[in-house]
Amino acid sequence: MKKACVMGHPIAHSRSPMIHGYWLKALGIAGGYEIRDLKPEEFVPFISNLGGNGYVGGNVSLPHKEAAYRTVAARDAAAEAVGAVNTLWLEDGKLMGGNSDVHGFIANLDDRAPGWNVPGCKVVILGAGGASRSAVYAFRQRGVEVHVVNRTLARAQELARRFGASAHEWNDLAKLLSQADVLVNCTSLGMQGKDPLEIDLSPLKKSAVVYDIIYVPLETAILAQARKRGHRTVDGLGMLLQQAGFGFRKWFGGDPRVTPELRQLVEADIVAKTPK
Ligand code: ATR
């Protein structure tokens, strides 16, 4: 029986086993998907013998995505570009690394806000960490104009240089919002247990799409504000679901689809476990 796993630290609350378990069952594939909590010093030895440990591949979560990037024998273009690997598989005994967050990020936007890429589309991305890298790269691949806004300007500038975007401080936000067609939150603000993201969306055009990659809670304060103002909104759960199929196809084959039933299953779990 083929087995894959999700590796992280901490990782107990990962929804990936639920997603892959759903597809294994739905597609009638005899496989397994497990959680492996690995400390930083355990991670590289573990993936260096992934097959010997019983796995055909796996997902890599925080804090191991850069270590995975450094360790694999070869990487796909997305992993190469963003400097992080979140999916591992074996090819002729060699450890391969990919980045499905890039695909998941943009596929979710295509799915939930079709037509977002209007002529001359301008995107404003809040944050310049790992999550932001995937978003900036994905947008630039689509030829979209990207503005990165970050508390630490130097990080935004580094991203801007690397991918061909422009970098700004928070003070510039109101002006940028007035020109934005898509606004994306890639900071950790608004996540359960973190400070809220407090921005005023009133400069936004009515047609602008607001996307938050956070999925706990499902509807962050910024998405609620956007919904009330009549904007199309996109949440982070779709990104998690859309990125998962990439690994599944590599490990188990078949045609894993993001169905309303799958979304409902994961949504119910998040709602049940998120304090009001
Ligand atoms: P990830 O890899 O998940 O993106 P990260 O690299 O820690 O995580 O990045 C978190 C992002 O949220 C950063 O852009 C960070 O801004 P800085 O680069 O200035 O640290 C942003 N962020 C976190 N807390 C913030 C806060 N209180 N105010 C503004 N931005 C914040």
Coordinates of C-alpha atoms and ligand atoms in Angstrom, one line a residue:
M1 CA 0.0 0.0 0.0
K2 CA 1.4 3.4 -1.0
K3 CA 1.7 5.9 1.8
A4 CA 2.3 9.6 1.9
C5 CA 2.6 12.0 4.9
V6 CA 2.5 15.6 6.0
M7 CA 5.7 16.7 7.8
G8 CA 5.8 19.7 10.1
H9 CA 6.3 21.0 13.6
P10 CA 3.8 21.5 15.1
I11 CA 1.5 19.6 12.7
A12 CA -1.3 17.9 14.7
H13 CA -4.0 20.2 13.4
S14 CA -3.2 19.7 9.7
R15 CA -6.3 19.3 7.5
S16 CA -4.2 17.5 4.8
P17 CA -5.0 14.0 6.1
M18 CA -8.8 14.8 5.8
I19 CA -8.3 16.0 2.2
H20 CA -6.2 13.1 1.0
G21 CA -8.3 10.6 3.0
Y22 CA -11.4 11.9 1.2
W23 CA -9.8 11.4 -2.3
L24 CA -8.4 8.0 -1.5
K25 CA -11.8 6.8 -0.4
A26 CA -13.7 8.6 -3.2
L27 CA -11.4 7.2 -5.9
G28 CA -11.2 3.7 -4.4
I29 CA -7.4 3.8 -4.0
A30 CA -5.8 1.6 -1.3
G31 CA -3.3 4.2 0.1
G32 CA -2.6 6.0 3.3
Y33 CA -1.8 9.6 4.4
E34 CA -0.3 10.2 7.8
I35 CA 0.9 13.0 10.1
R36 CA 4.6 13.0 11.0
D37 CA 5.7 15.6 13.6
L38 CA 9.4 16.1 13.0
K39 CA 11.7 18.5 14.8
P40 CA 14.0 20.6 12.6
E41 CA 17.0 18.3 13.4
E42 CA 14.9 15.2 12.5
F43 CA 13.5 16.5 9.2
V44 CA 16.5 16.2 6.8
P45 CA 17.5 12.7 7.9
F46 CA 13.9 11.6 7.6
I47 CA 13.3 12.9 4.0
S48 CA 16.8 11.7 3.0
N49 CA 15.4 8.2 3.6
L50 CA 11.8 8.8 2.7
G51 CA 11.3 5.5 0.9
G52 CA 13.0 3.6 3.6
N53 CA 10.7 5.3 6.1
G54 CA 7.7 3.8 4.2
Y55 CA 6.6 6.8 2.1
V56 CA 6.3 7.5 -1.6
G57 CA 6.2 11.2 -0.9
G58 CA 4.6 13.9 1.2
N59 CA 3.7 17.4 2.0
V60 CA 6.1 19.8 3.8
S61 CA 4.7 22.3 6.2
L62 CA 6.2 24.9 8.5
P63 CA 9.1 25.2 9.5
H64 CA 10.7 22.8 7.0
K65 CA 9.9 24.2 3.5
E66 CA 13.4 25.8 3.1
A67 CA 15.2 22.8 4.4
A68 CA 13.2 20.6 1.9
Y69 CA 14.3 23.0 -0.8
R70 CA 17.9 22.6 0.0
T71 CA 17.8 18.8 0.4
V72 CA 15.9 17.6 -2.7
A73 CA 17.8 16.3 -5.8
A74 CA 15.7 18.4 -8.2
R75 CA 12.9 21.0 -8.0
D76 CA 10.1 22.1 -10.3
A77 CA 10.0 25.7 -11.6
A78 CA 7.6 27.0 -8.9
A79 CA 9.8 25.7 -6.1
E80 CA 12.9 27.0 -7.8
A81 CA 11.3 30.5 -8.1
V82 CA 10.0 30.8 -4.6
G83 CA 12.8 29.1 -2.8
A84 CA 10.5 26.7 -0.9
V85 CA 9.4 23.1 -1.4
N86 CA 6.0 21.9 0.0
T87 CA 5.6 18.6 -1.9
L88 CA 8.0 15.7 -2.1
W89 CA 7.9 12.6 -4.3
L90 CA 10.3 9.9 -5.5
E91 CA 11.4 9.5 -9.1
D92 CA 13.8 6.6 -9.9
G93 CA 14.7 6.6 -6.3
K94 CA 15.6 10.4 -6.4
L95 CA 13.9 12.8 -4.0
M96 CA 12.0 15.5 -6.0
G97 CA 10.6 18.7 -4.7
G98 CA 7.8 20.9 -6.0
N99 CA 5.7 23.9 -4.8
S100 CA 2.0 23.5 -5.1
D101 CA 1.1 26.7 -3.2
V102 CA 1.8 28.7 -6.3
H103 CA -0.7 26.8 -8.3
G104 CA -3.2 26.5 -5.4
F105 CA -3.1 30.3 -4.8
I106 CA -4.0 31.3 -8.4
A107 CA -6.3 28.3 -9.1
N108 CA -8.4 29.3 -6.1
L109 CA -8.6 32.9 -7.4
D110 CA -9.6 31.7 -10.9
D111 CA -12.2 29.4 -9.3
R112 CA -13.8 31.8 -6.9
A113 CA -13.5 35.1 -8.7
P114 CA -13.5 34.3 -12.5
G115 CA -12.7 37.3 -14.6
W116 CA -10.5 38.9 -11.9
N117 CA -7.7 39.5 -14.4
V118 CA -9.2 42.5 -16.1
P119 CA -7.1 44.4 -18.7
G120 CA -4.4 46.4 -16.9
C121 CA -5.1 44.5 -13.7
K122 CA -3.3 45.9 -10.6
V123 CA -2.8 43.7 -7.6
V124 CA -1.9 44.8 -4.0
I125 CA -0.4 42.2 -1.8
L126 CA 0.0 42.8 2.0
G127 CA 3.0 41.0 3.5
A128 CA 6.4 39.9 2.2
G129 CA 7.0 36.6 3.9
G130 CA 6.9 33.0 2.5
A131 CA 3.2 33.1 1.6
S132 CA 3.6 36.4 -0.2
R133 CA 6.5 35.0 -2.4
S134 CA 4.2 32.3 -3.8
A135 CA 1.5 34.9 -4.5
V136 CA 3.8 37.5 -6.1
Y137 CA 5.3 34.8 -8.3
A138 CA 1.9 33.4 -9.4
F139 CA 0.7 36.9 -10.4
R140 CA 3.8 37.8 -12.2
Q141 CA 3.5 34.5 -14.2
R142 CA 0.2 35.8 -15.3
G143 CA 1.7 39.1 -16.3
V144 CA -0.1 41.1 -13.7
E145 CA 1.2 44.4 -12.2
V146 CA 2.0 43.7 -8.5
H147 CA 2.4 46.1 -5.6
V148 CA 3.8 44.6 -2.4
V149 CA 3.1 46.5 0.9
N150 CA 5.0 45.4 4.0
R151 CA 5.8 46.7 7.5
T152 CA 9.4 46.0 6.8
L153 CA 10.1 47.8 3.5
A154 CA 13.4 46.0 2.9
R155 CA 11.6 42.6 2.6
A156 CA 9.1 44.0 0.1
Q157 CA 11.9 45.5 -1.9
E158 CA 13.7 42.2 -2.0
L159 CA 10.5 40.5 -3.3
A160 CA 9.9 43.3 -5.8
R161 CA 13.4 43.1 -7.2
R162 CA 13.3 39.3 -7.5
F163 CA 9.9 39.1 -9.3
G164 CA 9.5 42.5 -10.9
A165 CA 7.0 44.2 -8.7
S166 CA 7.0 47.4 -6.7
A167 CA 7.5 47.8 -3.0
H168 CA 5.6 50.1 -0.6
E169 CA 5.1 51.0 3.0
W170 CA 1.8 50.8 4.8
N171 CA 1.5 54.6 4.6
D172 CA 0.9 54.2 0.8
L173 CA -2.0 51.8 1.3
A174 CA -5.0 54.1 0.8
K175 CA -3.7 55.4 -2.5
L176 CA -2.8 51.9 -3.7
L177 CA -6.2 50.6 -2.7
S178 CA -8.0 53.2 -4.9
Q179 CA -6.3 51.7 -8.0
A180 CA -6.4 48.0 -7.0
D181 CA -8.4 45.3 -8.9
V182 CA -7.4 42.6 -6.4
L183 CA -6.3 43.0 -2.8
V184 CA -4.6 40.0 -1.1
N185 CA -3.7 39.5 2.6
C186 CA -0.5 37.5 2.9
T187 CA 0.4 38.7 6.3
S188 CA -0.3 36.5 9.4
L189 CA -2.6 39.3 10.7
G190 CA -6.2 38.1 11.2
M191 CA -5.3 34.5 11.8
Q192 CA -6.8 32.8 14.9
G193 CA -4.6 33.8 17.9
K194 CA -2.9 36.7 16.1
D195 CA -3.6 40.4 16.0
P196 CA -6.4 41.5 13.6
L197 CA -5.7 43.1 10.3
E198 CA -7.1 46.6 10.6
I199 CA -7.4 48.4 7.3
D200 CA -10.1 50.6 5.9
L201 CA -11.4 49.2 2.6
S202 CA -13.4 52.3 1.6
P203 CA -10.9 53.5 -1.1
L204 CA -11.4 50.2 -3.0
K205 CA -13.4 50.2 -6.3
K206 CA -16.6 48.2 -6.0
S207 CA -15.4 45.8 -8.6
A208 CA -12.2 44.9 -6.6
V209 CA -11.8 41.3 -5.4
V210 CA -10.5 40.8 -1.8
Y211 CA -8.6 37.6 -1.1
D212 CA -7.3 36.4 2.3
I213 CA -5.1 33.3 2.3
I214 CA -5.9 32.7 5.9
Y215 CA -8.5 29.9 6.5
V216 CA -8.8 29.8 10.3
P217 CA -11.1 31.5 10.8
L218 CA -12.8 30.9 7.4
E219 CA -14.1 34.4 7.2
T220 CA -11.5 36.8 8.5
A221 CA -12.5 40.3 9.6
I222 CA -11.2 41.8 6.4
L223 CA -13.2 39.4 4.3
A224 CA -16.3 40.2 6.4
Q225 CA -15.8 43.9 5.8
A226 CA -15.3 43.3 2.1
R227 CA -18.4 41.1 1.8
K228 CA -20.5 43.8 3.6
R229 CA -19.2 46.4 1.2
G230 CA -20.3 44.2 -1.8
H231 CA -16.9 43.0 -3.0
R232 CA -16.3 39.5 -4.3
T233 CA -14.3 37.7 -1.6
V234 CA -12.0 34.6 -1.8
D235 CA -10.9 32.7 1.3
G236 CA -7.8 30.7 2.0
L237 CA -9.5 27.3 2.4
G238 CA -9.8 27.0 -1.4
M239 CA -6.1 27.5 -1.7
L240 CA -5.4 24.6 0.7
L241 CA -7.8 22.4 -1.3
Q242 CA -6.5 23.5 -4.7
Q243 CA -2.9 22.9 -3.9
A244 CA -3.4 19.3 -2.5
G245 CA -4.2 17.6 -5.8
F246 CA -0.7 18.1 -7.1
G247 CA 0.9 15.8 -4.6
F248 CA -2.0 13.3 -4.7
R249 CA -1.5 12.8 -8.5
K250 CA 2.3 12.3 -8.0
W251 CA 1.9 9.7 -5.2
F252 CA -1.4 7.9 -6.0
G253 CA -2.4 9.0 -9.5
G254 CA -6.1 9.3 -10.4
D255 CA -8.0 12.5 -10.8
P256 CA -8.6 14.2 -7.4
R257 CA -11.2 17.0 -7.7
V258 CA -12.1 19.8 -5.3
T259 CA -15.8 19.0 -5.0
P260 CA -18.4 21.0 -2.9
E261 CA -18.6 17.9 -0.7
L262 CA -14.9 18.0 0.1
R263 CA -15.0 21.7 0.8
Q264 CA -18.0 21.1 3.1
L265 CA -16.2 18.4 5.0
V266 CA -13.1 20.6 5.8
E267 CA -15.2 23.6 6.4
A268 CA -17.3 21.8 9.0
D269 CA -14.1 20.7 10.8
I270 CA -12.7 24.2 10.9
V271 CA -16.0 25.7 12.2
A272 CA -16.3 22.9 14.9
K273 CA -12.7 23.6 16.1
T274 CA -12.5 27.4 15.9
P275 CA -13.6 29.3 19.0
K276 CA -16.2 31.9 18.2
Ligands
ATR1 P1 4.8 33.5 6.1 O1 5.9 32.6 5.7 O2 3.6 32.7 6.6 O3 4.4 34.5 5.1 P2 6.4 35.3 7.7 O4 7.5 35.1 6.8 O5 6.6 35.3 9.2 O6 5.2 34.2 7.5 O7 5.6 36.7 7.2 C1 4.6 37.2 7.9 C2 4.2 38.5 7.2 O8 3.2 39.2 8.0 C3 5.3 39.5 7.0 O9 5.1 40.2 5.9 C4 5.2 40.4 8.3 O10 5.7 41.7 8.1 P3 7.3 42.0 8.4 O11 8.0 41.5 7.2 O12 7.4 43.4 8.6 O13 7.6 41.2 9.6 C5 3.7 40.5 8.4 N1 3.3 40.8 9.8 C6 3.2 40.0 10.8 N2 2.8 40.7 11.9 C7 2.6 41.9 11.5 C8 2.1 43.1 12.2 N3 1.8 43.1 13.5 N4 2.0 44.2 11.5 C9 2.3 44.3 10.1 N5 2.7 43.2 9.5 C10 2.9 42.0 10.1

